[in-house]
CSV table of C-alpha atoms and ligand atoms in Angstrom, one decimal:
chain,number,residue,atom,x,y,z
A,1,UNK,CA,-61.8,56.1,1.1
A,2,UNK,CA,-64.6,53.6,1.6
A,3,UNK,CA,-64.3,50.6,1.1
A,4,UNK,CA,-66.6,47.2,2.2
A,5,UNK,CA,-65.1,45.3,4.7
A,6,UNK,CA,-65.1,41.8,6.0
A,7,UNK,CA,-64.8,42.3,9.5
A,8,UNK,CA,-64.7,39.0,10.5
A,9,UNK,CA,-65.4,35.4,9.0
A,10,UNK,CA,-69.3,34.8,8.6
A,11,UNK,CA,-72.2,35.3,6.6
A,12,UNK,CA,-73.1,38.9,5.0
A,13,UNK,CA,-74.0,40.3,7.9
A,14,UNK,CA,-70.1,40.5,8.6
A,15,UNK,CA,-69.7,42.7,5.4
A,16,UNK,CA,-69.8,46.5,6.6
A,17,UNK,CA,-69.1,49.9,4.8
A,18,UNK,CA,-66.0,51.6,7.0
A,19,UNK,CA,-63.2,54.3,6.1
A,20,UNK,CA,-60.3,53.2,5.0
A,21,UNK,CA,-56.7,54.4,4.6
A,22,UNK,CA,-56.2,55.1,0.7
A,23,UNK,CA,-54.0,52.5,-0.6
A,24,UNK,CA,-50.5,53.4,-1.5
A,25,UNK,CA,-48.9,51.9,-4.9
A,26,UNK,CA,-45.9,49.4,-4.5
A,27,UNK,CA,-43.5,49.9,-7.2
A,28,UNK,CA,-44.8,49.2,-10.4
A,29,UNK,CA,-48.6,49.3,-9.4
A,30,UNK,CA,-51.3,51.9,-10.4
A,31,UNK,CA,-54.1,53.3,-9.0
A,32,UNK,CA,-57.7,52.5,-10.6
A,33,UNK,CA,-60.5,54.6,-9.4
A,34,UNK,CA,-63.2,51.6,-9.0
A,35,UNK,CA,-66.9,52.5,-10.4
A,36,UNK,CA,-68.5,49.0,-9.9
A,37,UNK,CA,-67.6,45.4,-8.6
A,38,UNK,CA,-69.0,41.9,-9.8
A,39,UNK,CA,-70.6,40.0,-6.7
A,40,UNK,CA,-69.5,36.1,-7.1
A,41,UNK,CA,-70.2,33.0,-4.9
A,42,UNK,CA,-66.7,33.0,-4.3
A,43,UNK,CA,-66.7,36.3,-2.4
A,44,UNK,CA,-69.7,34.3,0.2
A,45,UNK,CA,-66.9,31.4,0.6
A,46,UNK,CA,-64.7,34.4,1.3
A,47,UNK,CA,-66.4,36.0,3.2
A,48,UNK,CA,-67.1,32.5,5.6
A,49,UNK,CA,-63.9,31.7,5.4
A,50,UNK,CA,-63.8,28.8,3.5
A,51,UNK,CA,-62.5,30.0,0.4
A,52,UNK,CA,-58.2,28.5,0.2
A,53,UNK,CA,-55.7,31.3,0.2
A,54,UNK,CA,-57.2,34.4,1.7
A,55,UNK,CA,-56.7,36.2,4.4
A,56,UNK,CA,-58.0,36.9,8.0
A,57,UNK,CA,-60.5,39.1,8.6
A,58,UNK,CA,-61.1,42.1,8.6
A,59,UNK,CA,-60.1,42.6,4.9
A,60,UNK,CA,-61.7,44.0,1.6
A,61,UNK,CA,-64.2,42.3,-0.3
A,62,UNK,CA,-64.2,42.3,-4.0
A,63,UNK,CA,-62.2,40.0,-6.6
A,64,UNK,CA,-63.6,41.9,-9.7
A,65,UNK,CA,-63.9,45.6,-10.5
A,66,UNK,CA,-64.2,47.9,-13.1
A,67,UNK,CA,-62.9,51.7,-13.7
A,68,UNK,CA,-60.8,54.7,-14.0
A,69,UNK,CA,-56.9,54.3,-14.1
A,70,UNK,CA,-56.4,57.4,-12.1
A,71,UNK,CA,-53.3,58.7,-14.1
A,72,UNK,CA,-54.2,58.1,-17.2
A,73,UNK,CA,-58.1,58.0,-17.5
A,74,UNK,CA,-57.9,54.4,-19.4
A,75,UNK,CA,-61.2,52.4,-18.7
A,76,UNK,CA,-60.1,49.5,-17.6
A,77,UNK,CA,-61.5,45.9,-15.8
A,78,UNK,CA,-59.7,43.7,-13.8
A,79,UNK,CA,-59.5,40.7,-11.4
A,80,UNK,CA,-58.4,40.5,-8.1
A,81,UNK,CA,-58.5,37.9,-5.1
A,82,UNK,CA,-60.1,40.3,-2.3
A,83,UNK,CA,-59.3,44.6,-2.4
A,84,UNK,CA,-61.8,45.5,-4.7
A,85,UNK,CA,-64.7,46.2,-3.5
A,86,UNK,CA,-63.6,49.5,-2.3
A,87,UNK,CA,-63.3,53.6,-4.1
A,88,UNK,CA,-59.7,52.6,-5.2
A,89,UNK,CA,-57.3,49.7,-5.6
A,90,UNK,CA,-53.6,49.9,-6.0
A,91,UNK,CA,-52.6,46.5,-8.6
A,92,UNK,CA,-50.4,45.8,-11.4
A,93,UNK,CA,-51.6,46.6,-14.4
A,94,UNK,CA,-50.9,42.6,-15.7
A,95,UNK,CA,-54.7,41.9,-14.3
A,96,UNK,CA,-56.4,44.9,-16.0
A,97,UNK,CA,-58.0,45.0,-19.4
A,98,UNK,CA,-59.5,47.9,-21.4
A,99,UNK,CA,-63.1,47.6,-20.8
A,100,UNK,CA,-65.0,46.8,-24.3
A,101,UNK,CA,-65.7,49.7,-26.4
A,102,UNK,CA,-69.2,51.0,-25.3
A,103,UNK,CA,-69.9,48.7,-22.1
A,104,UNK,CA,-70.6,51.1,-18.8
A,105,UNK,CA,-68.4,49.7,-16.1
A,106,UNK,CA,-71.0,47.8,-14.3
A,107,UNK,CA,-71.2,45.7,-17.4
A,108,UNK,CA,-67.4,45.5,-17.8
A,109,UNK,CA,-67.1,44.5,-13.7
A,110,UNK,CA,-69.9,41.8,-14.7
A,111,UNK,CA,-67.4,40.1,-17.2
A,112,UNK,CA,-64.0,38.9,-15.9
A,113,UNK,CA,-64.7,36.3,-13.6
A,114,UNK,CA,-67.7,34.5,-15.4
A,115,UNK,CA,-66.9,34.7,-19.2
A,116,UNK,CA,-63.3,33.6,-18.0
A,117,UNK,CA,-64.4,30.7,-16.5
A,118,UNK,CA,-67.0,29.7,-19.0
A,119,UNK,CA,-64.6,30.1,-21.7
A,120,UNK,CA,-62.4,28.1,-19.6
A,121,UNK,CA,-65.3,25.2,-19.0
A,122,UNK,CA,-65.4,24.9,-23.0
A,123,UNK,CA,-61.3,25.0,-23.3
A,124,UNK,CA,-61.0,22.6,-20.7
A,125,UNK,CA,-63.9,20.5,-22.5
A,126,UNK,CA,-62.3,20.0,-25.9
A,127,UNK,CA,-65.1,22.2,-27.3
A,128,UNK,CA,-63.6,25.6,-28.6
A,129,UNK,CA,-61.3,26.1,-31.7
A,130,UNK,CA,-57.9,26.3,-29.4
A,131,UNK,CA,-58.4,23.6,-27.1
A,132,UNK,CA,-55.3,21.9,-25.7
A,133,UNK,CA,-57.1,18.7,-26.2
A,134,UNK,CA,-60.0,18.8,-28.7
A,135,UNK,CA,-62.7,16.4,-27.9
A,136,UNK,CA,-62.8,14.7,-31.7
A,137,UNK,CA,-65.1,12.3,-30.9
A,138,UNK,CA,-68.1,14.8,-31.2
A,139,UNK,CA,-66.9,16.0,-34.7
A,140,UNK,CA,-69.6,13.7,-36.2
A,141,UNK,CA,-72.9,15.3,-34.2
A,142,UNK,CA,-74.0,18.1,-33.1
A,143,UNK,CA,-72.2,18.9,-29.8
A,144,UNK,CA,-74.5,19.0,-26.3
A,145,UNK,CA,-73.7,20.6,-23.2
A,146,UNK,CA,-75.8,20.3,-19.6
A,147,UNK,CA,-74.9,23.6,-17.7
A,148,UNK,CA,-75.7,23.4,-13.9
A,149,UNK,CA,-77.3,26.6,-12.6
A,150,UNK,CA,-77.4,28.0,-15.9
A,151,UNK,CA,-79.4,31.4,-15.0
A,152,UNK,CA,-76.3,32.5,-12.9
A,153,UNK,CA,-73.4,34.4,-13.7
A,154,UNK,CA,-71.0,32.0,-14.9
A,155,UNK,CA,-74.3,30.0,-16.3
A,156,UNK,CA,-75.4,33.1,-18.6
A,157,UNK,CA,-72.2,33.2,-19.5
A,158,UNK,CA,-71.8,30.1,-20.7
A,159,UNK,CA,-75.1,29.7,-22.8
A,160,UNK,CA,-74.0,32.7,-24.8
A,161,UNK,CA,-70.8,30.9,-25.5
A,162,UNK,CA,-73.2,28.2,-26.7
A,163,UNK,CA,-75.0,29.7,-28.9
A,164,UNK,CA,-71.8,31.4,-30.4
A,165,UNK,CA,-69.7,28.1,-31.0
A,166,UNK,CA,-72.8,26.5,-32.1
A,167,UNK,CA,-73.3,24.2,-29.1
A,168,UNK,CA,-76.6,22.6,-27.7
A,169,UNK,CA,-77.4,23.8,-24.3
A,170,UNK,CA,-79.2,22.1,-21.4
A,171,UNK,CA,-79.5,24.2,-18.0
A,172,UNK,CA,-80.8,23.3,-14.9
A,173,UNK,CA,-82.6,25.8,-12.6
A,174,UNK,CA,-84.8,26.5,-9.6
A,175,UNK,CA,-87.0,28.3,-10.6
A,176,UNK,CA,-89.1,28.0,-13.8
A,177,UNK,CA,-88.7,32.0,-14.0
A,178,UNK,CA,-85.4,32.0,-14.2
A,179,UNK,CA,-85.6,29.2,-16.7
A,180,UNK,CA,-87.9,31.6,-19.0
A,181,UNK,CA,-85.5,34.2,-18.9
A,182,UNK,CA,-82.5,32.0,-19.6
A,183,UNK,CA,-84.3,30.7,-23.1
A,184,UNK,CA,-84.5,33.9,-24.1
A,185,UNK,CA,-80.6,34.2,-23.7
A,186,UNK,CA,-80.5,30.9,-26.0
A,187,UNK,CA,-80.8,28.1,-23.9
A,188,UNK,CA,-82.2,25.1,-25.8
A,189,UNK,CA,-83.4,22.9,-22.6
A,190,UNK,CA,-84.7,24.2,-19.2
A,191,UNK,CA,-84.6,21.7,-16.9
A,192,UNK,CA,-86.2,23.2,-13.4
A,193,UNK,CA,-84.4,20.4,-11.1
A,194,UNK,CA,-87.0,20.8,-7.8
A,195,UNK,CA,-89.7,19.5,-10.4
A,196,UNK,CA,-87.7,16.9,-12.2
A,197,UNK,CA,-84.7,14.7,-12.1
A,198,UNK,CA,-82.4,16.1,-14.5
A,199,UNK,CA,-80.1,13.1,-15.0
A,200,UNK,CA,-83.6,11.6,-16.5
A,201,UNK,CA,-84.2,14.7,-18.2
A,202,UNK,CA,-81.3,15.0,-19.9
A,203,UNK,CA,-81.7,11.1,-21.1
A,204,UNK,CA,-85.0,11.6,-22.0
A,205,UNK,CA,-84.3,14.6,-24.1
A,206,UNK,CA,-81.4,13.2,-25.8
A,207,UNK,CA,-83.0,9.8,-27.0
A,208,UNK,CA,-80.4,8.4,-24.0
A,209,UNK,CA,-77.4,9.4,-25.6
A,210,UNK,CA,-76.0,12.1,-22.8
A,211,UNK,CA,-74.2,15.4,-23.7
A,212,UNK,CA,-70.3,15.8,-24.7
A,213,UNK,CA,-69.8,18.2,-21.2
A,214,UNK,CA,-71.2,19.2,-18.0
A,215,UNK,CA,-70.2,22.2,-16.4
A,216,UNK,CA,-70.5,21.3,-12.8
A,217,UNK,CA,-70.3,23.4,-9.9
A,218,UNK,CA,-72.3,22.2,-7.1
A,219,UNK,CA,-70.5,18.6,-6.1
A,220,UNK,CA,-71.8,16.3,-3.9
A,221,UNK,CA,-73.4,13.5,-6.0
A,222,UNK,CA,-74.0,15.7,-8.8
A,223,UNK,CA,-70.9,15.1,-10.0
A,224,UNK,CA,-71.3,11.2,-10.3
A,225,UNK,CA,-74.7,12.3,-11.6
A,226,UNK,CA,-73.4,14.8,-14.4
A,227,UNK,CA,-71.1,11.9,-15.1
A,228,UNK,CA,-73.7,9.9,-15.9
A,229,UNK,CA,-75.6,12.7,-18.2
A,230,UNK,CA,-72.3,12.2,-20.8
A,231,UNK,CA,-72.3,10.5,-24.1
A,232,UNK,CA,-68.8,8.3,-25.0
A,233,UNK,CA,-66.0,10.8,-24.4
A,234,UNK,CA,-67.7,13.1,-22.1
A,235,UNK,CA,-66.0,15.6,-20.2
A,236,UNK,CA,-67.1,16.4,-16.7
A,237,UNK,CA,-65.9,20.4,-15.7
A,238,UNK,CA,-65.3,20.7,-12.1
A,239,UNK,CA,-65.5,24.2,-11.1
A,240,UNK,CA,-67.2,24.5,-7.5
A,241,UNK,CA,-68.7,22.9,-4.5
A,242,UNK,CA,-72.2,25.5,-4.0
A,243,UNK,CA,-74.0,22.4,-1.8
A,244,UNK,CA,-70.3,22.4,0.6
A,245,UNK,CA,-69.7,18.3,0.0
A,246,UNK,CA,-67.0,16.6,-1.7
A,247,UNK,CA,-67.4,15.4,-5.3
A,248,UNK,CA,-68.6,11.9,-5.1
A,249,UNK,CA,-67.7,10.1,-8.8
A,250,UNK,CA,-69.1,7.1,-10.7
A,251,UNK,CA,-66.2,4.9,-12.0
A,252,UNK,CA,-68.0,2.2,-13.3
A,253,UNK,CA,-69.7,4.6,-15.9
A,254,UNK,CA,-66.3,6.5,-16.6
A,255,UNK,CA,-64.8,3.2,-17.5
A,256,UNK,CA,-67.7,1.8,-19.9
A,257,UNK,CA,-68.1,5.5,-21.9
A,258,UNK,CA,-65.0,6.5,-21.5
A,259,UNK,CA,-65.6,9.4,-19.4
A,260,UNK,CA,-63.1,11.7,-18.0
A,261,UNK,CA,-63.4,15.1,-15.0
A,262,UNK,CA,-61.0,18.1,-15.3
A,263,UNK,CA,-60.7,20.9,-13.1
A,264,UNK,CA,-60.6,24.6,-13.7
A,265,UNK,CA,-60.0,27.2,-11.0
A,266,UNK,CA,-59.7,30.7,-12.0
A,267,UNK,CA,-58.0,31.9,-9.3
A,268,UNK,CA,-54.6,29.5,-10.4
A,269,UNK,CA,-54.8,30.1,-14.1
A,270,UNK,CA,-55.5,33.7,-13.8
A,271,UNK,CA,-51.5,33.9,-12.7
A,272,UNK,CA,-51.2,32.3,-16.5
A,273,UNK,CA,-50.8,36.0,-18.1
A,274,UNK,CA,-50.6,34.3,-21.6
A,275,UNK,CA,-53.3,31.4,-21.5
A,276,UNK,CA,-55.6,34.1,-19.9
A,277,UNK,CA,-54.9,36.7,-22.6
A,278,UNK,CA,-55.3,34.6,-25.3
A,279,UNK,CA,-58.9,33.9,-23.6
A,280,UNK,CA,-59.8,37.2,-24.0
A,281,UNK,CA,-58.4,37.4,-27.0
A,282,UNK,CA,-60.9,34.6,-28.7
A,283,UNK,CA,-63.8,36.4,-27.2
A,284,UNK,CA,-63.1,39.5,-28.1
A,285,UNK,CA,-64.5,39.0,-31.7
A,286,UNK,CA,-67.8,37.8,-30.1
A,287,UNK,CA,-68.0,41.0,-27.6
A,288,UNK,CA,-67.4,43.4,-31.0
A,289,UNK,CA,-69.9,41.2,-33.0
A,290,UNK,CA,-72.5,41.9,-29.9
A,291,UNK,CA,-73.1,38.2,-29.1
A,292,UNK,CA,-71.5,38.5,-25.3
A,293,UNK,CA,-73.0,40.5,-23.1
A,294,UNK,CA,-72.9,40.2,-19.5
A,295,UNK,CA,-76.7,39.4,-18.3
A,296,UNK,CA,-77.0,41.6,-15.2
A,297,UNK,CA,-79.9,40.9,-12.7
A,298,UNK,CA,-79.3,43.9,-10.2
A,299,UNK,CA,-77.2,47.0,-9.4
A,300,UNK,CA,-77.1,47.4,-5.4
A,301,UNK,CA,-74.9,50.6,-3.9
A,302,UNK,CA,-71.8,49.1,-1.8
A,303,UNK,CA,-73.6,49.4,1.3
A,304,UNK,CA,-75.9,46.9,0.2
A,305,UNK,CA,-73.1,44.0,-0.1
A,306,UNK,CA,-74.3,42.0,2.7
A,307,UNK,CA,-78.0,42.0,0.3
A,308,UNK,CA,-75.9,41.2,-2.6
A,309,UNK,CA,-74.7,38.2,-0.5
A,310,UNK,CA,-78.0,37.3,0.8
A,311,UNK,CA,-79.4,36.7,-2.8
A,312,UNK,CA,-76.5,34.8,-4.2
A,313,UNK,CA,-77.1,32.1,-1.0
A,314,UNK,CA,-80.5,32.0,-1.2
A,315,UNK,CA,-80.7,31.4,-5.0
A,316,UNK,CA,-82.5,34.6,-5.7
A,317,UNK,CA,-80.3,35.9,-8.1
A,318,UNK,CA,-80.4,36.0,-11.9
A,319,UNK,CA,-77.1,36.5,-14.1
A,320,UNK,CA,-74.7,39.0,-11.8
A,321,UNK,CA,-75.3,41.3,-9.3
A,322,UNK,CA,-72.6,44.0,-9.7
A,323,UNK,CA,-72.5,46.7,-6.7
A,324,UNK,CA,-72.0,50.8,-7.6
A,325,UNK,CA,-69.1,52.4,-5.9
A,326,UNK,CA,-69.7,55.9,-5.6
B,1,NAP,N1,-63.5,27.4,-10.5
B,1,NAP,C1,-63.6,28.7,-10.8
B,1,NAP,O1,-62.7,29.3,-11.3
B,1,NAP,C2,-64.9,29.4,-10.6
B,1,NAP,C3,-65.2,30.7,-11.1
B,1,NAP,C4,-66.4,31.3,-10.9
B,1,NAP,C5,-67.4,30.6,-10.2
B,1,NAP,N2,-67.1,29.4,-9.7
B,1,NAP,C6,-68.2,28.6,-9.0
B,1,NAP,O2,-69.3,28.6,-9.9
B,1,NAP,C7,-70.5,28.5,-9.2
B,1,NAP,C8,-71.4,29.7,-9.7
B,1,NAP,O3,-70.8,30.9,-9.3
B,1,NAP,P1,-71.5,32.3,-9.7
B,1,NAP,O4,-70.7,33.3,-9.0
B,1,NAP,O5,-71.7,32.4,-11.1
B,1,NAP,O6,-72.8,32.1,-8.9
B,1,NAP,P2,-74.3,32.0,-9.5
B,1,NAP,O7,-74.4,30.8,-10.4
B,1,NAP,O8,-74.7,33.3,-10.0
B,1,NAP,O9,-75.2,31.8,-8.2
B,1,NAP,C9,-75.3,30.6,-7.5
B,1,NAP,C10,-76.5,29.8,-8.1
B,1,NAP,O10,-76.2,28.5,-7.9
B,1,NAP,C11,-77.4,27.7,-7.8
B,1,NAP,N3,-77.3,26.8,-6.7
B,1,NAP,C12,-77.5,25.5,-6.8
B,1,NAP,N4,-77.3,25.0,-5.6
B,1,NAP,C13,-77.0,25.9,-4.7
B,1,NAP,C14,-76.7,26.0,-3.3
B,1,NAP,N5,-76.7,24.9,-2.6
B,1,NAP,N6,-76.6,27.2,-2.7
B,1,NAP,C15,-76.6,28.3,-3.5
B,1,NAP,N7,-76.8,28.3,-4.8
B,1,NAP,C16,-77.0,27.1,-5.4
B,1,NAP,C17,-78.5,28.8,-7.7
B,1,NAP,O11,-79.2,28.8,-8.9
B,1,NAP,P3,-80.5,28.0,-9.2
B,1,NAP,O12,-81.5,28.6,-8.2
B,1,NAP,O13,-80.9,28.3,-10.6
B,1,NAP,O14,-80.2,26.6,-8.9
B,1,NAP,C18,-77.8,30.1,-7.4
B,1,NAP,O15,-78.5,31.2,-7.9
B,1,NAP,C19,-70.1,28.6,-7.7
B,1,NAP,O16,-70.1,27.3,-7.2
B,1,NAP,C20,-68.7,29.2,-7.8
B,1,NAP,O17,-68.0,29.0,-6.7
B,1,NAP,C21,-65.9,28.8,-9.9
């Protein structure tokens, strides 16, 4: 089979097409025929290296997929660390899903990974119905959220969940195109960051008060900064490092508002079968009802990987980029 291959820690020009043995089933695995795979930053950390718990090169690229359950026909999606960017996998079937009725599979390889984690983000934030710890403070207001690099894949995600639990969005961009396009998902506030300073922004638009969350995923001082964009309460959601420092925090402003920072990393609580199913589970309703839909910026064949790479890096992306096994 074909499959694209990491052959050997760099940047995308590492990722080549090659012929591969077909992969054989361990006991209690099946066999999905895979029709298209969600690019993510994570598979350029990968890919470099620097993403915790992977293996040495040369391996498969690919943590999400969509497609055909070869013995059965089921259309199914499912998550993966690395394997699955490639014309089959061999996994158990605890990490597949029907895809949603009516989605092609380039849309249902689009959704795992970001609607998980932006579900997540929200969960983790206090702000959806079955949170483990509900922020009650914000009970009294309308609730705000600033989402960082909110034309992405886990971004769009996240603004659709906005909309749905009736949340007020702020985003912050790059590019005032992106920003257009990201209204017209339902974001409330574009903020295009290389034009303003959205820690100001965000105070200016909010008469000073701050948002109840921050979905933060570039680290660095944005996290002290997304600190400081919170109202009493606030909840700062860790999720990634896309500038490569460490998160630098503000105490002193934690202290006076009462501020707090979680973490969520989809790769851990994916191996939590029941807190992941009961994800998909709440969204469901929303998929059925039409209000999630992954936002999909391009389709690129599997030889084009390396491209697929090249545009996530260089900030060219909008929503996912899913690539077409054939
Ligand atoms: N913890 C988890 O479980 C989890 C799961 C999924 C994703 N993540 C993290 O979430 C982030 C978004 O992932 P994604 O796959 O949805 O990617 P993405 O948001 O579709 O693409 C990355 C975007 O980040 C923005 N960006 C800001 N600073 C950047 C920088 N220094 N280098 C590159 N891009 C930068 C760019 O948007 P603008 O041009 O608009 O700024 C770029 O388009 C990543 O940090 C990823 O590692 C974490």
């Amino acid at each position: 089979m074909k499959a694209v291959l990491v052959t050997r820690a760099g940047g995308p020009e590492v990722l080549q097409v090659q012929d591969v043995p077909d992969p054989q089933p361990a006991p209690g695995e099946v066999i999905v025929r895979v029709e298209a795979v969600g690019i993510n930053f994570a598979d350029t950390m990968t890919t470099r290296g620097s993403y915790s718990g992977m293996p040495s090169a040369p391996f498969i690229s690919g943590r999400e997929f969509a497609g055909v359950v070869e013995a059965t026909g089921e259309r199914v999606m499912g998550y993966v660390q690395w394997g699955a960017a490639a014309q089959k996998i061999a996994i158990k079937p605890d990490l597949l899903w029907p895809q949603p009725k009516g989605w092609t599979s380039a849309q249902s390889a689009a959704f795992p990974v970001n609607f998980l984690t932006a579900y997540l983000a929200y969960w983790k934030a206090g702000l959806t119905d079955d949170a483990m710890e509900p922020n009650r403070w914000s009970a009294g207001h309308r609730r705000r959220v600033l989402i960082h690099a909110a034309a992405g894949g886990v971004g769009t995600a996240a603004i659709e969940i906005a909309r749905v639990l009736d949340i007020e969005s702020y985003g912050t961009s790059s590019s005032e195109e992106k920003l257009e396009k990201v209204k017209k998902l339902g974001l409330d506030h574009g903020i295009n960051y290389r034009e303003v300073d959205y820690e100001q922004r965000v105070k200016d638009l909010t008469d000073g008060e701050g948002v109840d969350a921050v979905f933060e995923m570039l680290g660095g001082e944005h996290t002290a900064k997304s600190l400081r964009c919170c109202r009493p309460f606030g909840r700062v959601i860790i999720y990634g490092t896309a500038t490569g420092q460490r998160h630098q925090f503000d105490s002193g402003i934690m202290m006076a508002k009462s501020l707090s920072a979680h973490g969520v990393w989809l790769s851990v609580l994916a191996k939590d079968h029941e807190l992941i199913n009961r994800c998909l589970l709440a969204m469901r309703p929303w998929i059925e009802q039409g209000k999630l839909h992954p936002e999909i910026g391009h389709i690129l064949p599997m030889e084009q990987a390396g491209e697929a790479h090249r545009l996530l890096l260089g900030r060219a992306n909008y929503g996912k980029i899913v690539l077409r096994i054939e």
